[in-house]
Amino acid sequence: MTDTGGKHRFGSVALIGRPNAGKSTLVNRLVGEKIAIVTDKPQTTRTRIMGVVTAPGLQMVIYDAPGIHKPKDRLGRNMVNAALGGLPAADVIYYITDATGEYGAGEAFILQVLEKIKTPVFLLLNKVDLLAKEALLPLIASWTGRRDFTHIFPLSALKGDNVRELLEATAMCFPEGPAVYDEDEMTDQPLRVMAAEMIREKAILSTRQEVPYAVAVFIESMEERRDDLMDIHGVIVVEHDSQKGILIGKKGAVLKWIGTEARKDIEELLGIHVNLQLRVQARANWRNNEQQLKRFIEF
């Protein structure tokens, strides 16, 4: 149960942080379903993803934004703009940071951005399950000295530790209001975008070095052949022929693995069997091409 003071509350949360802090893992944990892809590679999330959290007495819309980083290309600049653009409209801001990491220039930049924001800011110290217990109180004390946060929550997005308490504190910052979305609505992402993201996740997990950042996926077609079967044709885009070769692999082994693993996730999402056909294309410097960005990524 979520304690909302006996009133139904509705509001929105903007989630920001450095790459690989655990933003997408937290969104999936709160929503209760996988709506955001998760890898151990930084900058996996490229656009703002909306999740809907519905609990007794509460409905919360949460926006998972790309990790804030120093951009090196047009794609990176668009990602950072997407992350910062939604802050003023939110009822609450979650600033999530890796409790096991070092405080550095990236965290200092985020705090500088938040200085101009009057919205309640919750600091989420994620991955505390990996932190020695005696290190937690000094860590909280160090962050307390950097800003007057509305709340500081040590938590584990992966394991769910302290997540219910986070929801209850968030609800008390929301205005009274009815639910806007049906109970079974969890995101506003189109199915084709979610399918493309699931394919991209597997492509990232199967590769190394620079390939993850050069990968985009778009869906050419999604057609139901029967009530229980859908044909999906997707294209994985990279920047160089060498990257194309890595994604295809020897005798097509890597591409086959990507297709098999992505198909499992898409079938779970859709609840029907999927015939997934993938091909790989090389398009030079697509990350700096505005026209290509608009086709591959919806900011």
PDB file of C-alpha atoms in Angstrom:
ATOM      1  CA  MET A   1       0.000   0.000   0.000  1.00  0.00           C
ATOM      2  CA  THR A   2       1.115   3.548  -0.704  1.00  0.00           C
ATOM      3  CA  ASP A   3       0.369   6.095   2.031  1.00  0.00           C
ATOM      4  CA  THR A   4      -0.933   9.217   0.274  1.00  0.00           C
ATOM      5  CA  GLY A   5      -2.597  10.882   3.254  1.00  0.00           C
ATOM      6  CA  GLY A   6      -6.014   9.474   2.372  1.00  0.00           C
ATOM      7  CA  LYS A   7      -6.222  11.444  -0.893  1.00  0.00           C
ATOM      8  CA  HIS A   8      -5.674  10.428  -4.504  1.00  0.00           C
ATOM      9  CA  ARG A   9      -2.700  12.204  -6.004  1.00  0.00           C
ATOM     10  CA  PHE A  10      -1.382  12.629  -9.540  1.00  0.00           C
ATOM     11  CA  GLY A  11       1.900  14.140 -10.652  1.00  0.00           C
ATOM     12  CA  SER A  12       5.013  13.846 -12.777  1.00  0.00           C
ATOM     13  CA  VAL A  13       8.664  13.101 -12.063  1.00  0.00           C
ATOM     14  CA  ALA A  14      11.716  13.984 -14.146  1.00  0.00           C
ATOM     15  CA  LEU A  15      14.564  11.508 -13.653  1.00  0.00           C
ATOM     16  CA  ILE A  16      18.093  12.739 -14.352  1.00  0.00           C
ATOM     17  CA  GLY A  17      21.617  11.613 -13.637  1.00  0.00           C
ATOM     18  CA  ARG A  18      24.925  10.647 -15.152  1.00  0.00           C
ATOM     19  CA  PRO A  19      25.146   7.780 -17.670  1.00  0.00           C
ATOM     20  CA  ASN A  20      24.946   4.322 -16.103  1.00  0.00           C
ATOM     21  CA  ALA A  21      23.544   5.572 -12.784  1.00  0.00           C
ATOM     22  CA  GLY A  22      20.597   3.165 -13.014  1.00  0.00           C
ATOM     23  CA  LYS A  23      17.830   5.424 -14.347  1.00  0.00           C
ATOM     24  CA  SER A  24      16.249   2.872 -16.672  1.00  0.00           C
ATOM     25  CA  THR A  25      16.490   0.116 -14.053  1.00  0.00           C
ATOM     26  CA  LEU A  26      14.594   2.335 -11.610  1.00  0.00           C
ATOM     27  CA  VAL A  27      11.892   3.183 -14.147  1.00  0.00           C
ATOM     28  CA  ASN A  28      11.360  -0.499 -14.943  1.00  0.00           C
ATOM     29  CA  ARG A  29      11.217  -1.270 -11.216  1.00  0.00           C
ATOM     30  CA  LEU A  30       8.623   1.458 -10.534  1.00  0.00           C
ATOM     31  CA  VAL A  31       6.459   0.674 -13.561  1.00  0.00           C
ATOM     32  CA  GLY A  32       6.617  -3.067 -12.948  1.00  0.00           C
ATOM     33  CA  GLU A  33       7.415  -3.895 -16.573  1.00  0.00           C
ATOM     34  CA  LYS A  34      10.409  -3.502 -18.859  1.00  0.00           C
ATOM     35  CA  ILE A  35       9.744  -0.333 -20.844  1.00  0.00           C
ATOM     36  CA  ALA A  36      13.339   0.960 -20.961  1.00  0.00           C
ATOM     37  CA  ILE A  37      16.319  -1.017 -22.186  1.00  0.00           C
ATOM     38  CA  VAL A  38      19.173  -1.651 -19.766  1.00  0.00           C
ATOM     39  CA  THR A  39      22.836  -2.396 -20.476  1.00  0.00           C
ATOM     40  CA  ASP A  40      26.128  -1.799 -18.672  1.00  0.00           C
ATOM     41  CA  LYS A  41      27.164   0.623 -21.438  1.00  0.00           C
ATOM     42  CA  PRO A  42      26.846   4.389 -20.770  1.00  0.00           C
ATOM     43  CA  GLN A  43      24.418   6.455 -22.883  1.00  0.00           C
ATOM     44  CA  THR A  44      22.110   3.527 -23.612  1.00  0.00           C
ATOM     45  CA  THR A  45      19.003   5.720 -23.213  1.00  0.00           C
ATOM     46  CA  ARG A  46      18.808   8.246 -26.070  1.00  0.00           C
ATOM     47  CA  THR A  47      15.380   9.829 -25.700  1.00  0.00           C
ATOM     48  CA  ARG A  48      12.919  10.694 -22.943  1.00  0.00           C
ATOM     49  CA  ILE A  49      10.853   7.619 -22.092  1.00  0.00           C
ATOM     50  CA  MET A  50       7.567   8.012 -20.249  1.00  0.00           C
ATOM     51  CA  GLY A  51       6.473   5.434 -17.705  1.00  0.00           C
ATOM     52  CA  VAL A  52       3.198   5.322 -15.771  1.00  0.00           C
ATOM     53  CA  VAL A  53       3.198   4.119 -12.164  1.00  0.00           C
ATOM     54  CA  THR A  54      -0.231   3.306 -10.742  1.00  0.00           C
ATOM     55  CA  ALA A  55      -0.635   2.434  -7.061  1.00  0.00           C
ATOM     56  CA  PRO A  56      -3.493   2.742  -4.541  1.00  0.00           C
ATOM     57  CA  GLY A  57      -4.190   6.457  -4.163  1.00  0.00           C
ATOM     58  CA  LEU A  58      -1.467   7.451  -6.592  1.00  0.00           C
ATOM     59  CA  GLN A  59      -0.652   7.767 -10.269  1.00  0.00           C
ATOM     60  CA  MET A  60       2.782   9.014 -11.245  1.00  0.00           C
ATOM     61  CA  VAL A  61       4.192   9.780 -14.671  1.00  0.00           C
ATOM     62  CA  ILE A  62       7.967   9.391 -14.728  1.00  0.00           C
ATOM     63  CA  TYR A  63      10.284  10.472 -17.523  1.00  0.00           C
ATOM     64  CA  ASP A  64      13.528   8.551 -17.972  1.00  0.00           C
ATOM     65  CA  ALA A  65      15.954  10.885 -19.734  1.00  0.00           C
ATOM     66  CA  PRO A  66      19.336  10.225 -21.372  1.00  0.00           C
ATOM     67  CA  GLY A  67      22.334  10.401 -19.084  1.00  0.00           C
ATOM     68  CA  ILE A  68      23.861  13.871 -18.802  1.00  0.00           C
ATOM     69  CA  HIS A  69      27.334  13.879 -20.344  1.00  0.00           C
ATOM     70  CA  LYS A  70      29.684  16.070 -22.387  1.00  0.00           C
ATOM     71  CA  PRO A  71      28.412  15.574 -25.964  1.00  0.00           C
ATOM     72  CA  LYS A  72      30.793  14.770 -28.806  1.00  0.00           C
ATOM     73  CA  ASP A  73      28.338  14.892 -31.720  1.00  0.00           C
ATOM     74  CA  ARG A  74      24.849  16.077 -32.731  1.00  0.00           C
ATOM     75  CA  LEU A  75      23.281  12.938 -31.268  1.00  0.00           C
ATOM     76  CA  GLY A  76      24.923  13.659 -27.907  1.00  0.00           C
ATOM     77  CA  ARG A  77      23.750  17.280 -27.899  1.00  0.00           C
ATOM     78  CA  ASN A  78      20.187  16.193 -28.652  1.00  0.00           C
ATOM     79  CA  MET A  79      20.371  13.647 -25.826  1.00  0.00           C
ATOM     80  CA  VAL A  80      21.498  16.210 -23.247  1.00  0.00           C
ATOM     81  CA  ASN A  81      18.827  18.681 -24.411  1.00  0.00           C
ATOM     82  CA  ALA A  82      16.210  15.955 -24.014  1.00  0.00           C
ATOM     83  CA  ALA A  83      17.430  15.251 -20.485  1.00  0.00           C
ATOM     84  CA  LEU A  84      17.304  18.877 -19.339  1.00  0.00           C
ATOM     85  CA  GLY A  85      14.244  20.019 -21.281  1.00  0.00           C
ATOM     86  CA  GLY A  86      11.621  18.414 -19.056  1.00  0.00           C
ATOM     87  CA  LEU A  87      12.858  19.622 -15.681  1.00  0.00           C
ATOM     88  CA  PRO A  88      10.775  22.827 -15.287  1.00  0.00           C
ATOM     89  CA  ALA A  89       7.440  21.071 -15.896  1.00  0.00           C
ATOM     90  CA  ALA A  90       7.884  18.259 -13.356  1.00  0.00           C
ATOM     91  CA  ASP A  91       6.315  18.162  -9.884  1.00  0.00           C
ATOM     92  CA  VAL A  92       9.364  16.338  -8.502  1.00  0.00           C
ATOM     93  CA  ILE A  93      12.888  15.745  -9.790  1.00  0.00           C
ATOM     94  CA  TYR A  94      14.728  12.511  -9.044  1.00  0.00           C
ATOM     95  CA  TYR A  95      18.478  13.035  -9.261  1.00  0.00           C
ATOM     96  CA  ILE A  96      19.969   9.549  -9.269  1.00  0.00           C
ATOM     97  CA  THR A  97      23.643   8.854  -8.725  1.00  0.00           C
ATOM     98  CA  ASP A  98      25.779   5.743  -8.396  1.00  0.00           C
ATOM     99  CA  ALA A  99      26.597   5.458  -4.687  1.00  0.00           C
ATOM    100  CA  THR A 100      29.718   3.443  -5.518  1.00  0.00           C
ATOM    101  CA  GLY A 101      31.132   6.082  -7.887  1.00  0.00           C
ATOM    102  CA  GLU A 102      33.267   9.137  -7.309  1.00  0.00           C
ATOM    103  CA  TYR A 103      31.914  12.686  -7.174  1.00  0.00           C
ATOM    104  CA  GLY A 104      33.262  14.564 -10.177  1.00  0.00           C
ATOM    105  CA  ALA A 105      32.701  17.249 -12.797  1.00  0.00           C
ATOM    106  CA  GLY A 106      29.580  15.542 -14.170  1.00  0.00           C
ATOM    107  CA  GLU A 107      27.816  15.535 -10.814  1.00  0.00           C
ATOM    108  CA  ALA A 108      28.925  19.119 -10.161  1.00  0.00           C
ATOM    109  CA  PHE A 109      27.403  20.186 -13.490  1.00  0.00           C
ATOM    110  CA  ILE A 110      24.056  18.596 -12.613  1.00  0.00           C
ATOM    111  CA  LEU A 111      24.023  20.357  -9.248  1.00  0.00           C
ATOM    112  CA  GLN A 112      24.735  23.625 -11.040  1.00  0.00           C
ATOM    113  CA  VAL A 113      21.732  23.040 -13.325  1.00  0.00           C
ATOM    114  CA  LEU A 114      19.527  22.240 -10.331  1.00  0.00           C
ATOM    115  CA  GLU A 115      20.445  25.520  -8.618  1.00  0.00           C
ATOM    116  CA  LYS A 116      18.018  27.302 -10.953  1.00  0.00           C
ATOM    117  CA  ILE A 117      15.193  24.824 -10.299  1.00  0.00           C
ATOM    118  CA  LYS A 118      12.615  25.481  -7.583  1.00  0.00           C
ATOM    119  CA  THR A 119      11.024  22.034  -7.924  1.00  0.00           C
ATOM    120  CA  PRO A 120      11.507  19.547  -5.035  1.00  0.00           C
ATOM    121  CA  VAL A 121      14.644  17.489  -5.728  1.00  0.00           C
ATOM    122  CA  PHE A 122      15.094  13.978  -4.332  1.00  0.00           C
ATOM    123  CA  LEU A 123      18.643  12.640  -4.302  1.00  0.00           C
ATOM    124  CA  LEU A 124      18.638   8.897  -4.976  1.00  0.00           C
ATOM    125  CA  LEU A 125      21.833   7.133  -3.932  1.00  0.00           C
ATOM    126  CA  ASN A 126      21.521   4.032  -6.092  1.00  0.00           C
ATOM    127  CA  LYS A 127      23.365   0.710  -5.861  1.00  0.00           C
ATOM    128  CA  VAL A 128      23.759   0.899  -2.074  1.00  0.00           C
ATOM    129  CA  ASP A 129      23.553  -2.910  -2.082  1.00  0.00           C
ATOM    130  CA  LEU A 130      27.122  -2.770  -3.454  1.00  0.00           C
ATOM    131  CA  LEU A 131      28.304  -0.302  -0.815  1.00  0.00           C
ATOM    132  CA  ALA A 132      29.860  -1.190   2.550  1.00  0.00           C
ATOM    133  CA  LYS A 133      27.390  -0.328   5.349  1.00  0.00           C
ATOM    134  CA  GLU A 134      29.903   1.841   7.196  1.00  0.00           C
ATOM    135  CA  ALA A 135      30.362   3.989   4.071  1.00  0.00           C
ATOM    136  CA  LEU A 136      26.691   5.013   3.773  1.00  0.00           C
ATOM    137  CA  LEU A 137      26.408   7.655   6.513  1.00  0.00           C
ATOM    138  CA  PRO A 138      29.574   9.523   5.450  1.00  0.00           C
ATOM    139  CA  LEU A 139      28.296   9.444   1.857  1.00  0.00           C
ATOM    140  CA  ILE A 140      24.947  10.964   2.875  1.00  0.00           C
ATOM    141  CA  ALA A 141      26.760  13.602   4.918  1.00  0.00           C
ATOM    142  CA  SER A 142      28.951  14.573   1.957  1.00  0.00           C
ATOM    143  CA  TRP A 143      25.925  15.031  -0.305  1.00  0.00           C
ATOM    144  CA  THR A 144      24.011  16.955   2.370  1.00  0.00           C
ATOM    145  CA  GLY A 145      26.770  19.546   2.294  1.00  0.00           C
ATOM    146  CA  ARG A 146      26.430  20.089  -1.445  1.00  0.00           C
ATOM    147  CA  ARG A 147      22.733  21.005  -1.625  1.00  0.00           C
ATOM    148  CA  ASP A 148      19.598  21.173   0.479  1.00  0.00           C
ATOM    149  CA  PHE A 149      17.709  18.217  -1.026  1.00  0.00           C
ATOM    150  CA  THR A 150      14.022  17.658  -0.260  1.00  0.00           C
ATOM    151  CA  HIS A 151      14.836  14.014   0.519  1.00  0.00           C
ATOM    152  CA  ILE A 152      17.851  11.733   0.267  1.00  0.00           C
ATOM    153  CA  PHE A 153      17.037   8.084  -0.427  1.00  0.00           C
ATOM    154  CA  PRO A 154      19.622   5.303  -0.378  1.00  0.00           C
ATOM    155  CA  LEU A 155      18.159   2.573  -2.570  1.00  0.00           C
ATOM    156  CA  SER A 156      18.750  -0.327  -4.901  1.00  0.00           C
ATOM    157  CA  ALA A 157      16.786   0.011  -8.131  1.00  0.00           C
ATOM    158  CA  LEU A 158      17.854  -3.513  -9.079  1.00  0.00           C
ATOM    159  CA  LYS A 159      16.629  -5.166  -5.885  1.00  0.00           C
ATOM    160  CA  GLY A 160      13.836  -2.731  -5.000  1.00  0.00           C
ATOM    161  CA  ASP A 161      15.249  -1.680  -1.625  1.00  0.00           C
ATOM    162  CA  ASN A 162      13.557   1.499  -0.280  1.00  0.00           C
ATOM    163  CA  VAL A 163      11.503   1.984  -3.459  1.00  0.00           C
ATOM    164  CA  ARG A 164       8.117   1.878  -1.713  1.00  0.00           C
ATOM    165  CA  GLU A 165       9.273   4.564   0.736  1.00  0.00           C
ATOM    166  CA  LEU A 166      10.415   6.648  -2.242  1.00  0.00           C
ATOM    167  CA  LEU A 167       6.937   6.429  -3.794  1.00  0.00           C
ATOM    168  CA  GLU A 168       5.240   7.473  -0.567  1.00  0.00           C
ATOM    169  CA  ALA A 169       7.455  10.542  -0.149  1.00  0.00           C
ATOM    170  CA  THR A 170       6.919  11.453  -3.794  1.00  0.00           C
ATOM    171  CA  ALA A 171       3.133  11.200  -3.472  1.00  0.00           C
ATOM    172  CA  MET A 172       3.119  13.741  -0.663  1.00  0.00           C
ATOM    173  CA  CYS A 173       4.711  16.278  -3.040  1.00  0.00           C
ATOM    174  CA  PHE A 174       1.989  15.756  -5.649  1.00  0.00           C
ATOM    175  CA  PRO A 175      -1.254  17.728  -5.870  1.00  0.00           C
ATOM    176  CA  GLU A 176      -4.582  16.011  -5.377  1.00  0.00           C
ATOM    177  CA  GLY A 177      -6.035  14.737  -8.633  1.00  0.00           C
ATOM    178  CA  PRO A 178      -7.574  11.747 -10.384  1.00  0.00           C
ATOM    179  CA  ALA A 179      -5.675   9.185 -12.434  1.00  0.00           C
ATOM    180  CA  VAL A 180      -5.214  10.227 -16.055  1.00  0.00           C
ATOM    181  CA  TYR A 181      -4.170   6.866 -17.501  1.00  0.00           C
ATOM    182  CA  ASP A 182      -5.859   3.468 -17.350  1.00  0.00           C
ATOM    183  CA  GLU A 183      -4.363   0.987 -14.890  1.00  0.00           C
ATOM    184  CA  ASP A 184      -2.898  -1.161 -17.676  1.00  0.00           C
ATOM    185  CA  GLU A 185      -1.184   1.774 -19.433  1.00  0.00           C
ATOM    186  CA  MET A 186       2.532   1.786 -18.677  1.00  0.00           C
ATOM    187  CA  THR A 187       4.126   3.980 -21.360  1.00  0.00           C
ATOM    188  CA  ASP A 188       3.308   6.186 -24.322  1.00  0.00           C
ATOM    189  CA  GLN A 189       5.994   4.630 -26.514  1.00  0.00           C
ATOM    190  CA  PRO A 190       4.664   3.204 -29.791  1.00  0.00           C
ATOM    191  CA  LEU A 191       5.112  -0.551 -30.141  1.00  0.00           C
ATOM    192  CA  ARG A 192       7.487  -0.102 -33.087  1.00  0.00           C
ATOM    193  CA  VAL A 193       9.751   2.108 -30.960  1.00  0.00           C
ATOM    194  CA  MET A 194       9.762  -0.387 -28.100  1.00  0.00           C
ATOM    195  CA  ALA A 195      10.532  -3.228 -30.512  1.00  0.00           C
ATOM    196  CA  ALA A 196      13.381  -1.230 -32.052  1.00  0.00           C
ATOM    197  CA  GLU A 197      14.801  -0.478 -28.608  1.00  0.00           C
ATOM    198  CA  MET A 198      14.712  -4.151 -27.622  1.00  0.00           C
ATOM    199  CA  ILE A 199      16.677  -4.988 -30.751  1.00  0.00           C
ATOM    200  CA  ARG A 200      19.176  -2.198 -30.024  1.00  0.00           C
ATOM    201  CA  GLU A 201      19.638  -3.474 -26.476  1.00  0.00           C
ATOM    202  CA  LYS A 202      20.692  -6.890 -27.769  1.00  0.00           C
ATOM    203  CA  ALA A 203      22.947  -5.318 -30.377  1.00  0.00           C
ATOM    204  CA  ILE A 204      24.695  -3.323 -27.644  1.00  0.00           C
ATOM    205  CA  LEU A 205      25.059  -6.372 -25.421  1.00  0.00           C
ATOM    206  CA  SER A 206      26.580  -8.390 -28.258  1.00  0.00           C
ATOM    207  CA  THR A 207      29.269  -5.873 -29.237  1.00  0.00           C
ATOM    208  CA  ARG A 208      32.155  -3.936 -27.725  1.00  0.00           C
ATOM    209  CA  GLN A 209      34.224  -0.746 -27.979  1.00  0.00           C
ATOM    210  CA  GLU A 210      32.656   1.931 -30.232  1.00  0.00           C
ATOM    211  CA  VAL A 211      29.938  -0.183 -31.838  1.00  0.00           C
ATOM    212  CA  PRO A 212      27.245   0.428 -29.140  1.00  0.00           C
ATOM    213  CA  TYR A 213      27.325   4.189 -29.668  1.00  0.00           C
ATOM    214  CA  ALA A 214      27.143   3.821 -33.455  1.00  0.00           C
ATOM    215  CA  VAL A 215      24.073   1.546 -33.407  1.00  0.00           C
ATOM    216  CA  ALA A 216      20.553   2.658 -34.275  1.00  0.00           C
ATOM    217  CA  VAL A 217      17.535   0.515 -35.121  1.00  0.00           C
ATOM    218  CA  PHE A 218      14.376   1.295 -37.036  1.00  0.00           C
ATOM    219  CA  ILE A 219      11.411  -0.901 -37.863  1.00  0.00           C
ATOM    220  CA  GLU A 220      10.540  -1.117 -41.539  1.00  0.00           C
ATOM    221  CA  SER A 221       7.274  -2.968 -41.015  1.00  0.00           C
ATOM    222  CA  MET A 222       5.086  -4.659 -38.402  1.00  0.00           C
ATOM    223  CA  GLU A 223       2.264  -6.769 -39.833  1.00  0.00           C
ATOM    224  CA  GLU A 224      -0.020  -9.284 -38.150  1.00  0.00           C
ATOM    225  CA  ARG A 225      -0.151 -12.399 -40.259  1.00  0.00           C
ATOM    226  CA  ARG A 226      -2.598 -14.086 -37.854  1.00  0.00           C
ATOM    227  CA  ASP A 227      -4.072 -13.231 -34.463  1.00  0.00           C
ATOM    228  CA  ASP A 228      -1.185 -15.076 -32.834  1.00  0.00           C
ATOM    229  CA  LEU A 229       1.679 -14.161 -35.213  1.00  0.00           C
ATOM    230  CA  MET A 230       3.325 -10.884 -36.247  1.00  0.00           C
ATOM    231  CA  ASP A 231       5.997 -10.314 -38.893  1.00  0.00           C
ATOM    232  CA  ILE A 232       8.536  -7.640 -37.985  1.00  0.00           C
ATOM    233  CA  HIS A 233      11.301  -6.396 -40.283  1.00  0.00           C
ATOM    234  CA  GLY A 234      14.011  -4.292 -38.641  1.00  0.00           C
ATOM    235  CA  VAL A 235      17.198  -2.584 -39.780  1.00  0.00           C
ATOM    236  CA  ILE A 236      20.253  -2.179 -37.560  1.00  0.00           C
ATOM    237  CA  VAL A 237      22.272   0.854 -38.646  1.00  0.00           C
ATOM    238  CA  VAL A 238      25.970   1.447 -37.947  1.00  0.00           C
ATOM    239  CA  GLU A 239      28.496   3.949 -39.304  1.00  0.00           C
ATOM    240  CA  HIS A 240      31.205   1.739 -40.837  1.00  0.00           C
ATOM    241  CA  ASP A 241      31.434  -1.518 -42.766  1.00  0.00           C
ATOM    242  CA  SER A 242      33.780  -2.879 -40.080  1.00  0.00           C
ATOM    243  CA  GLN A 243      31.034  -2.363 -37.482  1.00  0.00           C
ATOM    244  CA  LYS A 244      28.578  -4.052 -39.802  1.00  0.00           C
ATOM    245  CA  GLY A 245      30.837  -7.086 -39.930  1.00  0.00           C
ATOM    246  CA  ILE A 246      31.045  -7.221 -36.131  1.00  0.00           C
ATOM    247  CA  LEU A 247      27.247  -7.147 -35.771  1.00  0.00           C
ATOM    248  CA  ILE A 248      26.732  -9.856 -38.373  1.00  0.00           C
ATOM    249  CA  GLY A 249      29.520 -12.064 -37.035  1.00  0.00           C
ATOM    250  CA  LYS A 250      31.061 -15.199 -38.464  1.00  0.00           C
ATOM    251  CA  LYS A 251      28.461 -16.984 -40.602  1.00  0.00           C
ATOM    252  CA  GLY A 252      25.851 -14.582 -39.215  1.00  0.00           C
ATOM    253  CA  ALA A 253      26.162 -15.918 -35.651  1.00  0.00           C
ATOM    254  CA  VAL A 254      26.026 -12.544 -33.862  1.00  0.00           C
ATOM    255  CA  LEU A 255      23.039 -11.261 -35.850  1.00  0.00           C
ATOM    256  CA  LYS A 256      21.247 -14.553 -35.227  1.00  0.00           C
ATOM    257  CA  TRP A 257      21.816 -14.170 -31.460  1.00  0.00           C
ATOM    258  CA  ILE A 258      20.541 -10.575 -31.539  1.00  0.00           C
ATOM    259  CA  GLY A 259      17.405 -11.662 -33.401  1.00  0.00           C
ATOM    260  CA  THR A 260      16.709 -14.634 -31.130  1.00  0.00           C
ATOM    261  CA  GLU A 261      17.105 -12.677 -27.868  1.00  0.00           C
ATOM    262  CA  ALA A 262      15.207  -9.614 -29.117  1.00  0.00           C
ATOM    263  CA  ARG A 263      12.378 -11.809 -30.383  1.00  0.00           C
ATOM    264  CA  LYS A 264      11.898 -13.258 -26.879  1.00  0.00           C
ATOM    265  CA  ASP A 265      11.473  -9.780 -25.375  1.00  0.00           C
ATOM    266  CA  ILE A 266       9.154  -8.594 -28.145  1.00  0.00           C
ATOM    267  CA  GLU A 267       6.999 -11.709 -27.826  1.00  0.00           C
ATOM    268  CA  GLU A 268       6.688 -11.076 -24.078  1.00  0.00           C
ATOM    269  CA  LEU A 269       5.727  -7.466 -24.804  1.00  0.00           C
ATOM    270  CA  LEU A 270       3.113  -8.320 -27.446  1.00  0.00           C
ATOM    271  CA  GLY A 271       1.848 -11.616 -26.046  1.00  0.00           C
ATOM    272  CA  ILE A 272       2.002 -13.304 -29.461  1.00  0.00           C
ATOM    273  CA  HIS A 273       4.548 -15.169 -31.596  1.00  0.00           C
ATOM    274  CA  VAL A 274       6.902 -12.998 -33.639  1.00  0.00           C
ATOM    275  CA  ASN A 275       8.756 -13.664 -36.873  1.00  0.00           C
ATOM    276  CA  LEU A 276      11.653 -11.198 -36.603  1.00  0.00           C
ATOM    277  CA  GLN A 277      13.805 -10.504 -39.654  1.00  0.00           C
ATOM    278  CA  LEU A 278      16.877  -8.272 -39.255  1.00  0.00           C
ATOM    279  CA  ARG A 279      19.459  -6.801 -41.596  1.00  0.00           C
ATOM    280  CA  VAL A 280      22.429  -4.482 -41.015  1.00  0.00           C
ATOM    281  CA  GLN A 281      23.278  -1.304 -42.929  1.00  0.00           C
ATOM    282  CA  ALA A 282      26.283   1.033 -42.735  1.00  0.00           C
ATOM    283  CA  ARG A 283      25.481   4.761 -43.020  1.00  0.00           C
ATOM    284  CA  ALA A 284      28.499   6.997 -42.578  1.00  0.00           C
ATOM    285  CA  ASN A 285      28.378   9.618 -39.793  1.00  0.00           C
ATOM    286  CA  TRP A 286      24.643   9.215 -39.151  1.00  0.00           C
ATOM    287  CA  ARG A 287      25.054  10.568 -35.590  1.00  0.00           C
ATOM    288  CA  ASN A 288      25.833  14.034 -37.032  1.00  0.00           C
ATOM    289  CA  ASN A 289      23.144  13.959 -39.719  1.00  0.00           C
ATOM    290  CA  GLU A 290      19.948  15.703 -38.546  1.00  0.00           C
ATOM    291  CA  GLN A 291      17.804  13.989 -41.179  1.00  0.00           C
ATOM    292  CA  GLN A 292      19.060  10.539 -40.181  1.00  0.00           C
ATOM    293  CA  LEU A 293      18.604  11.328 -36.487  1.00  0.00           C
ATOM    294  CA  LYS A 294      14.956  12.230 -37.043  1.00  0.00           C
ATOM    295  CA  ARG A 295      14.391   8.932 -38.819  1.00  0.00           C
ATOM    296  CA  PHE A 296      16.132   6.715 -36.294  1.00  0.00           C
ATOM    297  CA  ILE A 297      15.459   8.459 -32.977  1.00  0.00           C
ATOM    298  CA  GLU A 298      12.388  10.248 -31.633  1.00  0.00           C
ATOM    299  CA  PHE A 299      13.637  12.960 -29.238  1.00  0.00           C
TER     300      PHE A 299
END
